[in-house]
Structure formats: C-alpha cells, structure tokens
Amino acid sequence: RAEERDEMVMKGDCEAAAPFDTRLNEAATIVDVDDGALNAYARAIGEKPSAELLARKGLIEHGWLTNAGVILFAKEPGRFIVRSEIEVDCRIGRAAESGLPDGGRSCVFDMPTATVLPAIRDHVCGILFDEQVASNGDYPVAAWMKRLMNAIVHRDYTARGD
C-alpha cells in the first residue's frame, strides 16, 4: 500500500504533505520545457536530452512537470508559479547621479533556472563594466554569482499573493 500511495498523483490531502518542489504543477506539461535549458543540462551531466531524463530526475511524471521541473526547465516559469521570476537590481553610484531610483538598474528574468545564470551574469557584467566599476576588482563575479545561486536555491517559492 505504501508503494501505491507513493505512486499516486499528488492531489488534495497528499499534496499538503509533499514538499513543494516534488508536487506536480497543474498547468505545466512537457511542451512547456525550454529545449535550450534541457539541452544545456543534459550536456552538463553527459546525457541525452529527453523526457526520460527528466522523469529519472523526478522532474516530470505522466507528462506533467513538478514544481522543481517548472523552475528549472519551463520556458516561462512565472506563468506557472507566482513570483518565480528573478529580478536583478544593480545599484551603481549615487541615486542622484544615475537618474534612476536608488541608482539602480533593474531587469526581470523569467527564464528557466538552468539557463538564467549566464543571462544574469552577462547583464550585471555589462552594467558594471559600462560603469567601469568592476575593472578594479571590487565586485568579483564568483562572489556575487554565489550569492545569486544561494538566493535562488533558498527562495520560498510557496509564497502566494499579488
């Protein structure tokens, strides 16, 4: 009986007990997977990109993505999980000099986590180098990328609301 329970599609009472990342997303299917993200992931682990790969990793079941599958591989995770986009706000110099609120340059990334990190790195480095801030080594890329990774991994994706 325990094996049958583990194989059930998690709905109702079972869903509350299951961790958020392992729950099936009620809207996202295999057609919502970003091919570039899946290809990059499969290449990184030395496998062929496929639905079977996602199933073995617990990211898809019966054609439906889990919440983790959505965050990692969906074309637009924000369509399926509220507030799953990543907003990067770069604060450069003094607010009065930049002409922007708080001296920031904000950009929202609604991309699969598997491909968003290089996009964010390019965005931030472009701003830092444009402003000639990073050239003196004050902002080591490895340090702020580590902080970004920690923020993504430890974020509470269960938060709901507008």
PDB file of C-alpha atoms in Angstrom:
ATOM      1  CA  ARG A   1       0.000   0.000   0.000  1.00  0.00           C
ATOM      2  CA  ALA A   2       2.834   2.414   0.749  1.00  0.00           C
ATOM      3  CA  GLU A   3       4.189   1.927  -2.775  1.00  0.00           C
ATOM      4  CA  GLU A   4       0.756   2.664  -4.259  1.00  0.00           C
ATOM      5  CA  ARG A   5       0.497   5.815  -2.184  1.00  0.00           C
ATOM      6  CA  ASP A   6       3.945   6.977  -3.354  1.00  0.00           C
ATOM      7  CA  GLU A   7       2.929   6.452  -6.984  1.00  0.00           C
ATOM      8  CA  MET A   8      -0.294   8.472  -6.713  1.00  0.00           C
ATOM      9  CA  VAL A   9      -0.607  11.760  -8.479  1.00  0.00           C
ATOM     10  CA  MET A  10      -0.431  14.176  -5.554  1.00  0.00           C
ATOM     11  CA  LYS A  11      -3.736  15.957  -5.089  1.00  0.00           C
ATOM     12  CA  GLY A  12      -5.809  17.103  -2.136  1.00  0.00           C
ATOM     13  CA  ASP A  13      -4.585  15.920   1.254  1.00  0.00           C
ATOM     14  CA  CYS A  14      -1.487  14.218  -0.169  1.00  0.00           C
ATOM     15  CA  GLU A  15      -0.341  17.461  -1.761  1.00  0.00           C
ATOM     16  CA  ALA A  16      -0.120  19.268   1.586  1.00  0.00           C
ATOM     17  CA  ALA A  17       2.249  16.615   2.925  1.00  0.00           C
ATOM     18  CA  ALA A  18       4.521  16.536  -0.133  1.00  0.00           C
ATOM     19  CA  PRO A  19       7.390  19.013  -0.428  1.00  0.00           C
ATOM     20  CA  PHE A  20       6.558  21.895  -2.782  1.00  0.00           C
ATOM     21  CA  ASP A  21       9.268  21.022  -5.298  1.00  0.00           C
ATOM     22  CA  THR A  22       8.064  17.429  -5.775  1.00  0.00           C
ATOM     23  CA  ARG A  23       4.391  18.330  -6.302  1.00  0.00           C
ATOM     24  CA  LEU A  24       3.041  18.111  -9.826  1.00  0.00           C
ATOM     25  CA  ASN A  25       2.306  21.506 -11.336  1.00  0.00           C
ATOM     26  CA  GLU A  26      -1.304  21.523 -12.531  1.00  0.00           C
ATOM     27  CA  ALA A  27      -0.587  23.652 -15.615  1.00  0.00           C
ATOM     28  CA  ALA A  28       2.874  22.792 -16.964  1.00  0.00           C
ATOM     29  CA  THR A  29       3.495  19.854 -19.277  1.00  0.00           C
ATOM     30  CA  ILE A  30       6.387  18.542 -21.327  1.00  0.00           C
ATOM     31  CA  VAL A  31       5.527  21.020 -24.113  1.00  0.00           C
ATOM     32  CA  ASP A  32       6.449  23.861 -21.734  1.00  0.00           C
ATOM     33  CA  VAL A  33      10.049  22.658 -21.351  1.00  0.00           C
ATOM     34  CA  ASP A  34      12.651  25.003 -22.839  1.00  0.00           C
ATOM     35  CA  ASP A  35      14.723  22.921 -25.254  1.00  0.00           C
ATOM     36  CA  GLY A  36      17.827  25.076 -24.717  1.00  0.00           C
ATOM     37  CA  ALA A  37      17.678  24.605 -20.954  1.00  0.00           C
ATOM     38  CA  LEU A  38      17.143  20.847 -21.263  1.00  0.00           C
ATOM     39  CA  ASN A  39      19.976  20.545 -23.800  1.00  0.00           C
ATOM     40  CA  ALA A  40      22.366  22.543 -21.594  1.00  0.00           C
ATOM     41  CA  TYR A  41      21.516  20.419 -18.552  1.00  0.00           C
ATOM     42  CA  ALA A  42      21.846  17.121 -20.418  1.00  0.00           C
ATOM     43  CA  ARG A  43      25.184  18.203 -21.903  1.00  0.00           C
ATOM     44  CA  ALA A  44      26.453  19.212 -18.444  1.00  0.00           C
ATOM     45  CA  ILE A  45      25.710  15.767 -16.994  1.00  0.00           C
ATOM     46  CA  GLY A  46      26.757  13.833 -20.096  1.00  0.00           C
ATOM     47  CA  GLU A  47      23.329  12.505 -21.085  1.00  0.00           C
ATOM     48  CA  LYS A  48      20.912  12.917 -23.971  1.00  0.00           C
ATOM     49  CA  PRO A  49      18.079  15.429 -23.514  1.00  0.00           C
ATOM     50  CA  SER A  50      14.747  13.624 -23.140  1.00  0.00           C
ATOM     51  CA  ALA A  51      11.569  13.342 -21.144  1.00  0.00           C
ATOM     52  CA  GLU A  52      13.009  10.128 -19.719  1.00  0.00           C
ATOM     53  CA  LEU A  53      15.943  12.077 -18.282  1.00  0.00           C
ATOM     54  CA  LEU A  54      13.532  14.478 -16.572  1.00  0.00           C
ATOM     55  CA  ALA A  55      11.492  11.543 -15.265  1.00  0.00           C
ATOM     56  CA  ARG A  56      14.574   9.832 -13.810  1.00  0.00           C
ATOM     57  CA  LYS A  57      15.453  13.061 -12.013  1.00  0.00           C
ATOM     58  CA  GLY A  58      11.920  13.360 -10.583  1.00  0.00           C
ATOM     59  CA  LEU A  59      11.094  16.475 -12.592  1.00  0.00           C
ATOM     60  CA  ILE A  60       8.221  15.115 -14.680  1.00  0.00           C
ATOM     61  CA  GLU A  61       5.553  12.499 -14.108  1.00  0.00           C
ATOM     62  CA  HIS A  62       2.836  11.339 -16.523  1.00  0.00           C
ATOM     63  CA  GLY A  63       3.717  14.275 -18.801  1.00  0.00           C
ATOM     64  CA  TRP A  64       3.282  16.891 -16.057  1.00  0.00           C
ATOM     65  CA  LEU A  65       6.227  18.875 -14.702  1.00  0.00           C
ATOM     66  CA  THR A  66       6.817  19.012 -10.982  1.00  0.00           C
ATOM     67  CA  ASN A  67       7.259  22.464  -9.469  1.00  0.00           C
ATOM     68  CA  ALA A  68      11.029  21.863  -9.492  1.00  0.00           C
ATOM     69  CA  GLY A  69      10.773  20.936 -13.162  1.00  0.00           C
ATOM     70  CA  VAL A  70       8.955  24.207 -13.857  1.00  0.00           C
ATOM     71  CA  ILE A  71      11.524  26.330 -12.026  1.00  0.00           C
ATOM     72  CA  LEU A  72      14.461  24.588 -13.670  1.00  0.00           C
ATOM     73  CA  PHE A  73      13.177  23.991 -17.201  1.00  0.00           C
ATOM     74  CA  ALA A  74       9.912  25.794 -18.097  1.00  0.00           C
ATOM     75  CA  LYS A  75      10.102  28.420 -20.851  1.00  0.00           C
ATOM     76  CA  GLU A  76       8.403  30.989 -18.628  1.00  0.00           C
ATOM     77  CA  PRO A  77       8.297  29.758 -15.033  1.00  0.00           C
ATOM     78  CA  GLY A  78       6.319  32.852 -13.997  1.00  0.00           C
ATOM     79  CA  ARG A  79       3.308  31.593 -15.972  1.00  0.00           C
ATOM     80  CA  PHE A  80       3.080  28.574 -13.681  1.00  0.00           C
ATOM     81  CA  ILE A  81       4.498  29.614 -10.303  1.00  0.00           C
ATOM     82  CA  VAL A  82       3.726  33.012  -8.840  1.00  0.00           C
ATOM     83  CA  ARG A  83       6.805  35.182  -8.267  1.00  0.00           C
ATOM     84  CA  SER A  84       9.262  32.668  -9.712  1.00  0.00           C
ATOM     85  CA  GLU A  85      10.858  35.317 -11.914  1.00  0.00           C
ATOM     86  CA  ILE A  86      14.231  36.667 -10.840  1.00  0.00           C
ATOM     87  CA  GLU A  87      14.586  40.413 -10.531  1.00  0.00           C
ATOM     88  CA  VAL A  88      18.125  41.755 -10.503  1.00  0.00           C
ATOM     89  CA  ASP A  89      18.611  45.302  -9.313  1.00  0.00           C
ATOM     90  CA  CYS A  90      22.118  46.663  -9.831  1.00  0.00           C
ATOM     91  CA  ARG A  91      22.848  49.728  -7.745  1.00  0.00           C
ATOM     92  CA  ILE A  92      25.558  51.892  -9.250  1.00  0.00           C
ATOM     93  CA  GLY A  93      26.930  55.083  -7.756  1.00  0.00           C
ATOM     94  CA  ARG A  94      24.696  57.639  -6.111  1.00  0.00           C
ATOM     95  CA  ALA A  95      20.986  57.840  -6.890  1.00  0.00           C
ATOM     96  CA  ALA A  96      21.147  61.499  -7.889  1.00  0.00           C
ATOM     97  CA  GLU A  97      23.940  60.845 -10.399  1.00  0.00           C
ATOM     98  CA  SER A  98      22.303  57.885 -12.096  1.00  0.00           C
ATOM     99  CA  GLY A  99      18.923  59.469 -12.670  1.00  0.00           C
ATOM    100  CA  LEU A 100      17.302  56.190 -11.633  1.00  0.00           C
ATOM    101  CA  PRO A 101      15.537  55.437  -8.330  1.00  0.00           C
ATOM    102  CA  ASP A 102      18.147  54.468  -5.748  1.00  0.00           C
ATOM    103  CA  GLY A 103      20.755  54.487  -8.532  1.00  0.00           C
ATOM    104  CA  GLY A 104      19.505  51.066  -9.642  1.00  0.00           C
ATOM    105  CA  ARG A 105      19.160  49.275 -12.949  1.00  0.00           C
ATOM    106  CA  SER A 106      16.549  46.599 -12.657  1.00  0.00           C
ATOM    107  CA  CYS A 107      15.870  43.702 -15.010  1.00  0.00           C
ATOM    108  CA  VAL A 108      13.394  40.824 -14.635  1.00  0.00           C
ATOM    109  CA  PHE A 109      14.365  37.374 -15.882  1.00  0.00           C
ATOM    110  CA  ASP A 110      11.516  34.918 -16.472  1.00  0.00           C
ATOM    111  CA  MET A 111      13.642  32.076 -17.770  1.00  0.00           C
ATOM    112  CA  PRO A 112      14.394  28.531 -16.685  1.00  0.00           C
ATOM    113  CA  THR A 113      16.900  28.443 -13.849  1.00  0.00           C
ATOM    114  CA  ALA A 114      19.020  26.083 -15.931  1.00  0.00           C
ATOM    115  CA  THR A 115      19.806  28.952 -18.353  1.00  0.00           C
ATOM    116  CA  VAL A 116      19.174  32.122 -16.382  1.00  0.00           C
ATOM    117  CA  LEU A 117      22.541  32.360 -14.603  1.00  0.00           C
ATOM    118  CA  PRO A 118      24.604  33.159 -17.722  1.00  0.00           C
ATOM    119  CA  ALA A 119      21.989  35.735 -18.772  1.00  0.00           C
ATOM    120  CA  ILE A 120      22.149  37.445 -15.373  1.00  0.00           C
ATOM    121  CA  ARG A 121      25.960  37.321 -15.353  1.00  0.00           C
ATOM    122  CA  ASP A 122      26.069  38.985 -18.791  1.00  0.00           C
ATOM    123  CA  HIS A 123      23.539  41.634 -17.720  1.00  0.00           C
ATOM    124  CA  VAL A 124      25.322  42.546 -14.498  1.00  0.00           C
ATOM    125  CA  CYS A 125      28.819  42.466 -16.006  1.00  0.00           C
ATOM    126  CA  GLY A 126      27.590  44.702 -18.821  1.00  0.00           C
ATOM    127  CA  ILE A 127      26.396  47.272 -16.299  1.00  0.00           C
ATOM    128  CA  LEU A 128      29.474  47.019 -14.109  1.00  0.00           C
ATOM    129  CA  PHE A 129      31.899  47.310 -16.990  1.00  0.00           C
ATOM    130  CA  ASP A 130      29.831  50.069 -18.618  1.00  0.00           C
ATOM    131  CA  GLU A 131      30.158  51.997 -15.392  1.00  0.00           C
ATOM    132  CA  GLN A 132      33.825  50.955 -15.058  1.00  0.00           C
ATOM    133  CA  VAL A 133      33.105  49.705 -11.578  1.00  0.00           C
ATOM    134  CA  ALA A 134      34.241  46.101 -11.972  1.00  0.00           C
ATOM    135  CA  SER A 135      37.570  46.912 -13.580  1.00  0.00           C
ATOM    136  CA  ASN A 136      39.257  47.478 -10.220  1.00  0.00           C
ATOM    137  CA  GLY A 137      38.146  44.083  -8.837  1.00  0.00           C
ATOM    138  CA  ASP A 138      35.689  45.450  -6.243  1.00  0.00           C
ATOM    139  CA  TYR A 139      32.977  43.085  -7.454  1.00  0.00           C
ATOM    140  CA  PRO A 140      34.387  39.590  -8.045  1.00  0.00           C
ATOM    141  CA  VAL A 141      31.989  37.773 -10.354  1.00  0.00           C
ATOM    142  CA  ALA A 142      32.359  34.477  -8.465  1.00  0.00           C
ATOM    143  CA  ALA A 143      31.300  36.144  -5.195  1.00  0.00           C
ATOM    144  CA  TRP A 144      28.078  37.738  -6.414  1.00  0.00           C
ATOM    145  CA  MET A 145      27.195  34.715  -8.561  1.00  0.00           C
ATOM    146  CA  LYS A 146      27.463  32.541  -5.427  1.00  0.00           C
ATOM    147  CA  ARG A 147      25.126  34.923  -3.594  1.00  0.00           C
ATOM    148  CA  LEU A 148      22.706  34.809  -6.519  1.00  0.00           C
ATOM    149  CA  MET A 149      22.735  30.995  -6.550  1.00  0.00           C
ATOM    150  CA  ASN A 150      22.038  30.916  -2.811  1.00  0.00           C
ATOM    151  CA  ALA A 151      19.140  33.347  -3.242  1.00  0.00           C
ATOM    152  CA  ILE A 152      17.591  31.199  -5.982  1.00  0.00           C
ATOM    153  CA  VAL A 153      18.060  27.904  -4.159  1.00  0.00           C
ATOM    154  CA  HIS A 154      16.840  29.109  -0.753  1.00  0.00           C
ATOM    155  CA  ARG A 155      13.941  31.240  -2.005  1.00  0.00           C
ATOM    156  CA  ASP A 156      10.473  30.381  -0.708  1.00  0.00           C
ATOM    157  CA  TYR A 157       8.586  29.523  -3.893  1.00  0.00           C
ATOM    158  CA  THR A 158       5.457  28.609  -1.912  1.00  0.00           C
ATOM    159  CA  ALA A 159       4.700  32.273  -1.135  1.00  0.00           C
ATOM    160  CA  ARG A 160       1.445  33.248  -2.824  1.00  0.00           C
ATOM    161  CA  GLY A 161      -0.331  36.519  -3.413  1.00  0.00           C
ATOM    162  CA  ASP A 162      -0.168  39.522  -5.683  1.00  0.00           C
TER     163      ASP A 162
END
